[in-house]
CSV table of C-alpha atoms in Angstrom, one decimal:
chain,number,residue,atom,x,y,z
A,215,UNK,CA,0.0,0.0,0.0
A,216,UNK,CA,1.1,3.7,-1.0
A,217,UNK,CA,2.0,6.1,1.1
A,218,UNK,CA,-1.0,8.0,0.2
A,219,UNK,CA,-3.4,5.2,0.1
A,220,UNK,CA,-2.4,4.2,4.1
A,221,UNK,CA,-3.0,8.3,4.9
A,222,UNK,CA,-6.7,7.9,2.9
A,223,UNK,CA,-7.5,4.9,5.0
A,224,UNK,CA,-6.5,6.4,7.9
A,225,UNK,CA,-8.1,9.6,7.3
A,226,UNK,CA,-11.3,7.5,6.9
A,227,UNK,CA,-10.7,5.6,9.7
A,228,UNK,CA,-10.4,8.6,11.7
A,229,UNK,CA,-13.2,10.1,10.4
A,230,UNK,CA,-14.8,7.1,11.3
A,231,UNK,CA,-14.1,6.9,14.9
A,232,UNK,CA,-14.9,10.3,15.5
A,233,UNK,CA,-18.7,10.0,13.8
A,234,UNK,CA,-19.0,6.9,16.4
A,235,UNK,CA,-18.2,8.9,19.4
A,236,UNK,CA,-20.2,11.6,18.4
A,237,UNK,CA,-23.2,9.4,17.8
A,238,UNK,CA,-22.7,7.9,21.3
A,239,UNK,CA,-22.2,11.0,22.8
A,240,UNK,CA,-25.9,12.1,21.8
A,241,UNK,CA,-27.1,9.0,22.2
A,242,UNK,CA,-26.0,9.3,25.8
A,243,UNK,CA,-27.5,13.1,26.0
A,244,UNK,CA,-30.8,12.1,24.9
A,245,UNK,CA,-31.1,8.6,27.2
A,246,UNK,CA,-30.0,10.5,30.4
A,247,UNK,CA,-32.8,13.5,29.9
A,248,UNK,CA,-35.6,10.9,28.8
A,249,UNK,CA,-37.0,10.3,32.3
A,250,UNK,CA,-37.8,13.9,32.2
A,251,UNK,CA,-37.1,13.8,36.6
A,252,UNK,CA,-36.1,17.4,36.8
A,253,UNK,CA,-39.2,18.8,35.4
A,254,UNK,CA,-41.5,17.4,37.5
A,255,UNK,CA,-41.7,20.5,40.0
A,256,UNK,CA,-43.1,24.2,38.4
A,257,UNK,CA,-40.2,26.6,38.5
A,258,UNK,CA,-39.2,30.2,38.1
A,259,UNK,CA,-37.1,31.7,35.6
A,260,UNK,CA,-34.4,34.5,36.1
A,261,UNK,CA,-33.1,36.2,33.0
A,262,UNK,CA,-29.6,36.7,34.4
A,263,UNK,CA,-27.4,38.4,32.3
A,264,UNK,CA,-24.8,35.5,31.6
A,265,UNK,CA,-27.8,33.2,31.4
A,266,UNK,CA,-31.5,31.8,32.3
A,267,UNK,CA,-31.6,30.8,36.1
A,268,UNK,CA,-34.4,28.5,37.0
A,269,UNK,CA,-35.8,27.9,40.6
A,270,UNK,CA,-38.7,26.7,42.7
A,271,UNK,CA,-40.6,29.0,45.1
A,272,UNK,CA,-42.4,27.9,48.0
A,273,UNK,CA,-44.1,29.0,51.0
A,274,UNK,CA,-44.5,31.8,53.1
A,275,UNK,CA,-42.6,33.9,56.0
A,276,UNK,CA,-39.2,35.3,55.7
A,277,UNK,CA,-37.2,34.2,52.6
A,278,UNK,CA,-34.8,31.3,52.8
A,279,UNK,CA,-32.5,30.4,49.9
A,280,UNK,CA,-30.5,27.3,49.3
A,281,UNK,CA,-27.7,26.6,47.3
A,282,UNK,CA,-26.4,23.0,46.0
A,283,UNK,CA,-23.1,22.1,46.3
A,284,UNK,CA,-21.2,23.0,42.6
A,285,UNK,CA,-20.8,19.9,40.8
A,286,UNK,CA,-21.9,18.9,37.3
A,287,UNK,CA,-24.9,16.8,38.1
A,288,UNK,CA,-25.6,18.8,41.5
A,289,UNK,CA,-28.6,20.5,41.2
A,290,UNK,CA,-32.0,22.1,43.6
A,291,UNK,CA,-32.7,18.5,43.4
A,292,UNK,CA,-30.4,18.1,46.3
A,293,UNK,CA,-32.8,19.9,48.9
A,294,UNK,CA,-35.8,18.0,47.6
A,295,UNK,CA,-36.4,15.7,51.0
A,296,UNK,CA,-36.3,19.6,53.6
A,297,UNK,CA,-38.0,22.3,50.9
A,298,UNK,CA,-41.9,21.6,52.0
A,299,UNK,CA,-41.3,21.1,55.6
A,300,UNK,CA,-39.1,24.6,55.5
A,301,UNK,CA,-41.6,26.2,53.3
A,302,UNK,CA,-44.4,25.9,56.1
A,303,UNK,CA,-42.2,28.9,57.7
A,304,UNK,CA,-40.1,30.2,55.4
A,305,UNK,CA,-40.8,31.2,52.1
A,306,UNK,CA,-38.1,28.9,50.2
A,307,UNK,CA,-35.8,29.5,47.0
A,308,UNK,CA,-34.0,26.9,45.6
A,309,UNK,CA,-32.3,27.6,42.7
A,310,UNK,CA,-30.2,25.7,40.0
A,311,UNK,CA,-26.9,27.6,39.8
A,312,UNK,CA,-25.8,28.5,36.2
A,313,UNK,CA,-24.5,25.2,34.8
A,314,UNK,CA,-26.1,23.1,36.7
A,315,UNK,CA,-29.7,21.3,36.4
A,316,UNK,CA,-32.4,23.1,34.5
A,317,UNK,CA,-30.8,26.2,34.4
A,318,UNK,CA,-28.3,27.6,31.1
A,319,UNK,CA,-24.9,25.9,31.0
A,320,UNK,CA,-23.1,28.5,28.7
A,321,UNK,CA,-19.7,27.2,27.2
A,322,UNK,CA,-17.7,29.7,29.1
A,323,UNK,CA,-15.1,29.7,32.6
A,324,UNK,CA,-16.9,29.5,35.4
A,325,UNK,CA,-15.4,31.4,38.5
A,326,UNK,CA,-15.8,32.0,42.0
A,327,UNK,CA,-16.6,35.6,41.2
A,328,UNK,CA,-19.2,34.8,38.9
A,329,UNK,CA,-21.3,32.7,41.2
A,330,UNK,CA,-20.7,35.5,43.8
A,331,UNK,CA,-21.7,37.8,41.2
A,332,UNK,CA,-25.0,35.5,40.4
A,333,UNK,CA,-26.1,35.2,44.5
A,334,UNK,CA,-26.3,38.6,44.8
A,335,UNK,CA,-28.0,39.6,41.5
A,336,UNK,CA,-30.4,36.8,42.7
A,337,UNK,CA,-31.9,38.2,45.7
A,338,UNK,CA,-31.3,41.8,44.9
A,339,UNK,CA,-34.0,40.6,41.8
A,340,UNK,CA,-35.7,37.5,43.0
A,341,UNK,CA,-35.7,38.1,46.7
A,342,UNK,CA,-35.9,41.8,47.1
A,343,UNK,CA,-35.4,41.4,51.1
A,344,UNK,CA,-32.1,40.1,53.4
A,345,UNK,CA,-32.2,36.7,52.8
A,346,UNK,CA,-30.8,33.7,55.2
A,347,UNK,CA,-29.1,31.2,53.2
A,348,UNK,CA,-28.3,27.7,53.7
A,349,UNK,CA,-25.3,26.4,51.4
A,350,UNK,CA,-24.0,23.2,50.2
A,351,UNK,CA,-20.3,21.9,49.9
A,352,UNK,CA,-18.1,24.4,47.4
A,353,UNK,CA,-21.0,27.0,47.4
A,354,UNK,CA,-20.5,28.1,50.7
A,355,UNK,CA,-17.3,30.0,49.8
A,356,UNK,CA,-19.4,31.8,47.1
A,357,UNK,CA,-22.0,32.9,49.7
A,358,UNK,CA,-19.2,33.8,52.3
A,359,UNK,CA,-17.5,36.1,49.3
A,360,UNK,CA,-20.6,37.5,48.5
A,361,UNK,CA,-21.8,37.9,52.2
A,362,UNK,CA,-18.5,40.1,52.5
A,363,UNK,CA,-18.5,42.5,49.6
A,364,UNK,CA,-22.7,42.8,50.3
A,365,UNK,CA,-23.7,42.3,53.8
A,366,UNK,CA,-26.6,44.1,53.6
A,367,UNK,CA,-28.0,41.2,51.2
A,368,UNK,CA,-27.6,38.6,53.6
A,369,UNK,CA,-28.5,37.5,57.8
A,370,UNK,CA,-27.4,34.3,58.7
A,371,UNK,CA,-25.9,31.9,57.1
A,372,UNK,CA,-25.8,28.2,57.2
A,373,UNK,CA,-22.6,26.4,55.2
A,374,UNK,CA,-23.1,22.3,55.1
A,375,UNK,CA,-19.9,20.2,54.5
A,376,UNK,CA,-17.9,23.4,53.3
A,377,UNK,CA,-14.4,23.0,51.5
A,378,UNK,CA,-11.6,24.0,53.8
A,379,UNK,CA,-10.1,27.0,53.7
A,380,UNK,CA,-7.0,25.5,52.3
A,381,UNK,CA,-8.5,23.5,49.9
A,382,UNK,CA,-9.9,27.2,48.6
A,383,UNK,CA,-6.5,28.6,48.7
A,384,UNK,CA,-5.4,26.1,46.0
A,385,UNK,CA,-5.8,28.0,42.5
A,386,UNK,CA,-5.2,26.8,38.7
A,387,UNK,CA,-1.9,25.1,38.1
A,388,UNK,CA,0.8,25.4,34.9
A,389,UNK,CA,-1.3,22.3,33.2
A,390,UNK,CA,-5.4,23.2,34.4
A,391,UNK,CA,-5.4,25.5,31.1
A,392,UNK,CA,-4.1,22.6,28.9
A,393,UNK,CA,-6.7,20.3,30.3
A,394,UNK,CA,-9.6,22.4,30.6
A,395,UNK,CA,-8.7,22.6,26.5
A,396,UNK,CA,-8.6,19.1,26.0
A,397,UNK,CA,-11.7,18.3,27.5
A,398,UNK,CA,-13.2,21.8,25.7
A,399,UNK,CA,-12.6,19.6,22.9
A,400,UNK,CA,-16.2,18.7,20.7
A,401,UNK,CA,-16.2,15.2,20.7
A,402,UNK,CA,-13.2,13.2,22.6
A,403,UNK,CA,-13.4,15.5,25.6
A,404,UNK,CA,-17.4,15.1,25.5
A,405,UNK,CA,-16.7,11.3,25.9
A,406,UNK,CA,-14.5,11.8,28.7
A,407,UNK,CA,-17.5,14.1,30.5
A,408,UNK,CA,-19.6,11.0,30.1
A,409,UNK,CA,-17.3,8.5,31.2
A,410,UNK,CA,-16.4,11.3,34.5
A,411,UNK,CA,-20.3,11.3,34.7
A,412,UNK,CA,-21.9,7.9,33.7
A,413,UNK,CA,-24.3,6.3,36.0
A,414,UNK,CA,-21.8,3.8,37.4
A,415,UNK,CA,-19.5,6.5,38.7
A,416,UNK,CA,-22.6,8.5,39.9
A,417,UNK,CA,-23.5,5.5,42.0
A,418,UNK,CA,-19.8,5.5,43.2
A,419,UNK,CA,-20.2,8.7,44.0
A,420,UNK,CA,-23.1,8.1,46.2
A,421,UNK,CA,-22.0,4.9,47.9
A,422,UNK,CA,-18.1,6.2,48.6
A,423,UNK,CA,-18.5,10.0,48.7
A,424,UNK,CA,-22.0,11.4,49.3
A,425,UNK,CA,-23.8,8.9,51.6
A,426,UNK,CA,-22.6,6.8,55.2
A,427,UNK,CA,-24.8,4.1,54.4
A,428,UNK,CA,-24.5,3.0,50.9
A,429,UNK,CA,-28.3,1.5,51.1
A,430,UNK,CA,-30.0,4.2,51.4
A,431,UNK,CA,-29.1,5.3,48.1
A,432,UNK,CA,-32.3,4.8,45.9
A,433,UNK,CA,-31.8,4.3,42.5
A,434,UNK,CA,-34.2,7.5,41.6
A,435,UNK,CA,-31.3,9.6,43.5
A,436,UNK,CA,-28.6,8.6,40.8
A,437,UNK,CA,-31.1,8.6,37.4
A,438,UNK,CA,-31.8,12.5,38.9
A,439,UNK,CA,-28.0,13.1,38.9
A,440,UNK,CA,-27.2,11.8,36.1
A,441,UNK,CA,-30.0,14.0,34.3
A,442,UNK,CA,-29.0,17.0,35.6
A,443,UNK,CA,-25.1,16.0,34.6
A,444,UNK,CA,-26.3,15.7,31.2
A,445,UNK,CA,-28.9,18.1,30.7
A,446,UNK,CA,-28.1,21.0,28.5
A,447,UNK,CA,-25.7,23.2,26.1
A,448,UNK,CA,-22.2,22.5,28.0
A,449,UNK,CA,-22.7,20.4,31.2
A,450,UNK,CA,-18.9,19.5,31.0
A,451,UNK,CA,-18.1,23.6,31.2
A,452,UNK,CA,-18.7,23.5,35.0
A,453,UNK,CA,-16.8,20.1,35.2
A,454,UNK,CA,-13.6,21.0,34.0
A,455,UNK,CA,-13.9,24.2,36.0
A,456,UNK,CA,-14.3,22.6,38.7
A,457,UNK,CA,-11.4,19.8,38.3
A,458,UNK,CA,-9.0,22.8,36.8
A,459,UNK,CA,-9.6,24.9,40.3
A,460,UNK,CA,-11.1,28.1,38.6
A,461,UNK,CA,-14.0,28.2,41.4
A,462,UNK,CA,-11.5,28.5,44.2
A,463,UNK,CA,-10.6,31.9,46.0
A,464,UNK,CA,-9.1,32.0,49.6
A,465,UNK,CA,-11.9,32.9,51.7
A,466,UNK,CA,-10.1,33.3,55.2
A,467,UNK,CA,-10.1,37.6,55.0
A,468,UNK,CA,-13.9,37.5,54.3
A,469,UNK,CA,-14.7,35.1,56.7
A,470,UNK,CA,-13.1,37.4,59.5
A,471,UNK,CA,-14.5,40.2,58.4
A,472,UNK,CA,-18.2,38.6,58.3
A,473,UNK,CA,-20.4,40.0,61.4
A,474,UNK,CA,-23.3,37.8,60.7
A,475,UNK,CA,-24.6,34.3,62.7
A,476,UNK,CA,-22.7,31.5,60.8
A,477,UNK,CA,-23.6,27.9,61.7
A,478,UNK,CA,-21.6,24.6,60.2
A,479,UNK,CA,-23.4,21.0,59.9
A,480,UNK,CA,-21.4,18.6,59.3
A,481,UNK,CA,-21.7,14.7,58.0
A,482,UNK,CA,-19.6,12.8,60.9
A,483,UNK,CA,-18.7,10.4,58.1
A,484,UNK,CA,-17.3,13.4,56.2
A,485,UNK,CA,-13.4,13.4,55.3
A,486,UNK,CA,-11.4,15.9,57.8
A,487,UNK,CA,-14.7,17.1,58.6
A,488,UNK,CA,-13.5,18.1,62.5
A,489,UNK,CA,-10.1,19.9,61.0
A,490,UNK,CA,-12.5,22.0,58.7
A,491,UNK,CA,-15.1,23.1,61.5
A,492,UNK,CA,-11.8,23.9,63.5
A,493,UNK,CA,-10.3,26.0,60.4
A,494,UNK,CA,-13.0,28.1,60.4
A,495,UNK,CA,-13.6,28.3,64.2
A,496,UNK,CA,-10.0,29.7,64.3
A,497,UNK,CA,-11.0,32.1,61.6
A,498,UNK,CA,-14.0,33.3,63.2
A,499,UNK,CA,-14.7,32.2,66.5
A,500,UNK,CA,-18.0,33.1,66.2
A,501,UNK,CA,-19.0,30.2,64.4
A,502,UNK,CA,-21.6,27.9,65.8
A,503,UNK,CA,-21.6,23.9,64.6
A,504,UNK,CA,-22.8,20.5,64.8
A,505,UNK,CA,-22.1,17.4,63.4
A,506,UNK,CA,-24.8,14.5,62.5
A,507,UNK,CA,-23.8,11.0,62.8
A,508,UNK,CA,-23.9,8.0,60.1
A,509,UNK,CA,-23.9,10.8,57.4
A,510,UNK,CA,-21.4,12.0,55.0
A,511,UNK,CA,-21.5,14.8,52.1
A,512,UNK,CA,-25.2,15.2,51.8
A,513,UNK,CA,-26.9,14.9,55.2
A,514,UNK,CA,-29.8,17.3,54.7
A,515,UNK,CA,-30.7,14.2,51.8
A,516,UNK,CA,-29.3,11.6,53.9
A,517,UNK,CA,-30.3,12.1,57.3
A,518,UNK,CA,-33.0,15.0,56.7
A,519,UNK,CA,-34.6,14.7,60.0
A,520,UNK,CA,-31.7,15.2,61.7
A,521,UNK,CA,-31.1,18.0,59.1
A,522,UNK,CA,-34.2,19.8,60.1
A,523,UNK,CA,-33.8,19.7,63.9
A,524,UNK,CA,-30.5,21.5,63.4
A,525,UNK,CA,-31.9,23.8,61.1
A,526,UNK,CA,-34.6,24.8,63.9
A,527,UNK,CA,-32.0,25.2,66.3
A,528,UNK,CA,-30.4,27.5,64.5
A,529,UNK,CA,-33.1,29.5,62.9
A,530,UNK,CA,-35.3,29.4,66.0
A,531,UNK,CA,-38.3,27.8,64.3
A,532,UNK,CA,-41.0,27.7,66.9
C-alpha cells in the first residue's frame, strides 16, 4: 500500500471513529434526559445576564434560599427531602446555579466571582429582602464572598460540609489551562465528560463519597443526577472548572470580616470534617456547629430529620 493510500485509510478511519463517538455521545444526551425527573416541580425563571436561572418558590414567611453544592450533576434537586417542611415557615428558593440542572450551561469559565456575582443579583432581583441562606459543599465559599462584599444582602448563614479554607487557597496550576482545552474539545473530551459522569460513577459517587450508608441510596437519587449531569448546552463547562480549580478563592479575609450568625453541619462520616469546622472556628470564633452521625457529604438528603432539627436550632423555628 502507498503512502498515500495508508493516509486515505487512515483519514477515513479517523473520520470514522470520530462520527461513532459523536453518535454515542448524543445518544447518551438524549437517554440521560428521557426520564424527564427534573421537570416534575413548576419553577421560576431568572433572566440573568450571563444566562436563564431557573428555581422553585415555595411557601410563606421570611425568605430562605438554598444553594447546592457546585458539581456537574448537583442541582435544587439536592434539597428535595427539607424544601416543603421549610416552606411551612419560610418562604423557600431553591435555585439551580448557572450550569447546573435546569438552568443555562453556557460554554464559558466559570469562577468564583461569577457565582458570587450570580447570589447577589439573585436576591437583589428575585428576593428583594435580606435573605438567610443555607449552602451546600463548594457553594459556601461563594455565599461567604458574597456575604462580605454585600452584607446588607444577607442574615445568617448556614454552610453544610464546606471546602476547607486551604483547599480554597489552591488556585489553577501550569497544566489546568491545557486540560480544561482538551476536554473543551467537541467530541473526545465530551466522551471523557460522560465517562467522569456515567451512571456507574454516579452511583460510586453516592456509595463512597456522598452517603454513610450505601443502602439508602435509591436508584431514583442517581437517574436525577445523572440528568441534571447531562442536561443542556455545556454540562462538561462547570466540570472541567471545577477539576481545573477556577472556582477556588481563599476565603479566610472574608470570613473574618463577616459579622453575621454563621452555623456549620457537618456529616460525621465526612473526610477531615472536625479539622475543617476547626479552620473556620479559628478564623472566626464566632462560628456555631454541629455534626450528624452515620452521614457524609449530603446529610440534609441523607439524614433530613436530623437536618431539620438543626436547622430549627439555628433558625429558631418555633
Amino acid at each position: 500500500m502507498t503512502t498515500k493510500n495508508k493516509l486515505i485509510t487512515a483519514s477515513i478511519l479517523s473520520c470514522s471513529s470520530f462520527s461513532a463517538i459523536s453518535l454515542i455521545n448524543k445518544l447518551i444526551k438524549i437517554s440521560a434526559a428521557s426520564k424527564n425527573l427534573l421537570n416534575k416541580s413548576e419553577k421560576l425563571c431568572y433572566h440573568w445576564r450571563f444566562g436563564d436561572i431557573y428555581y422553585t418558590k415555595e411557601g410563606s414567611g421570611r425568605p430562605l434560599l438554598l444553594i447546592h453544592d457546585l458539581d456537574a450533576a448537583a442541582s435544587s434537586y439536592e434539597w428535595h427531602k427539607i424544601t416543603s417542611i421549610l416552606s411551612r415557615k419560610y418562604t423557600v428558593y431553591a435555585v439551580d446555579l448557572l450550569g447546573c440542572g435546569e438552568s443555562e450551561k453556557p460554554c464559558l469559565t466559570y469562577t468564583n466571582y461569577l457565582y458570587v456575582q450570580l447570589i447577589s443579583d439573585f436576591i437583589k432581583s428575585e428576593i428583594g429582602h435580606r435573605t438567610d441562606v443555607i449552602a451546600s459543599g463548594a457553594s459556601a465559599s461563594f455565599v461567604i464572598m458574597a456575604c462580605s462584599n454585600s452584607p446588607d444582602l444577607f442574615d445568617r448563614l448556614m454552610l453544610v460540609n464546606p471546602d476547607s479554607i486551604n483547599v480554597c487557597n489552591q488556585f489553577p496550576g501550569h497544566g489546568s489551562k491545557y486540560f480544561k482545552l482538551f476536554l473543551d474539545f467537541p467530541v473526545i473530551g465530551t466522551l471523557i465528560y460522560h465517562i467522569a459522569y456515567s451512571k456507574s460513577s454516579l452511583r460510586e459517587s453516592f456509595a463512597s463519597r456522598y452517603y454513610a450508608d450505601p443502602k439508602l441510596v435509591k436508584e431514583s437519587y442517581i437517574d436525577t443526577y445523572y440528568e441534571s449531569a447531562h442536561l443542556g448546552f455545556s454540562p462538561k463547562s462547570v466540570y472541567a472548572c471545577v477539576r481545573c480549580n477556577y472556582i477556588r478563592c481563599g476565603i479566610s479575609k472574608a470570613l473574618k470580616k463577616i459579622d453575621n450568625s454563621i452555623y456549620i453541619i457537618g456529616g460525621k462520616e465526612e473526610d477531615c470534617i472536625q479539622d475543617i469546622i476547626l479552620e473556620y472556628v479559628n478564623c472566626n470564633p464566632a462560628i456555631e456547629y454541629s455534626v450528624i452521625s452515620h452521614a457524609r457529604h449530603l446529610p440534609h438528603m441523607e439524614k433530613p430529620a436530623e437536618f431539620l432539627i438543626n436547622v430549627n436550632t439555628f433558625f429558631s423555628f418555633t
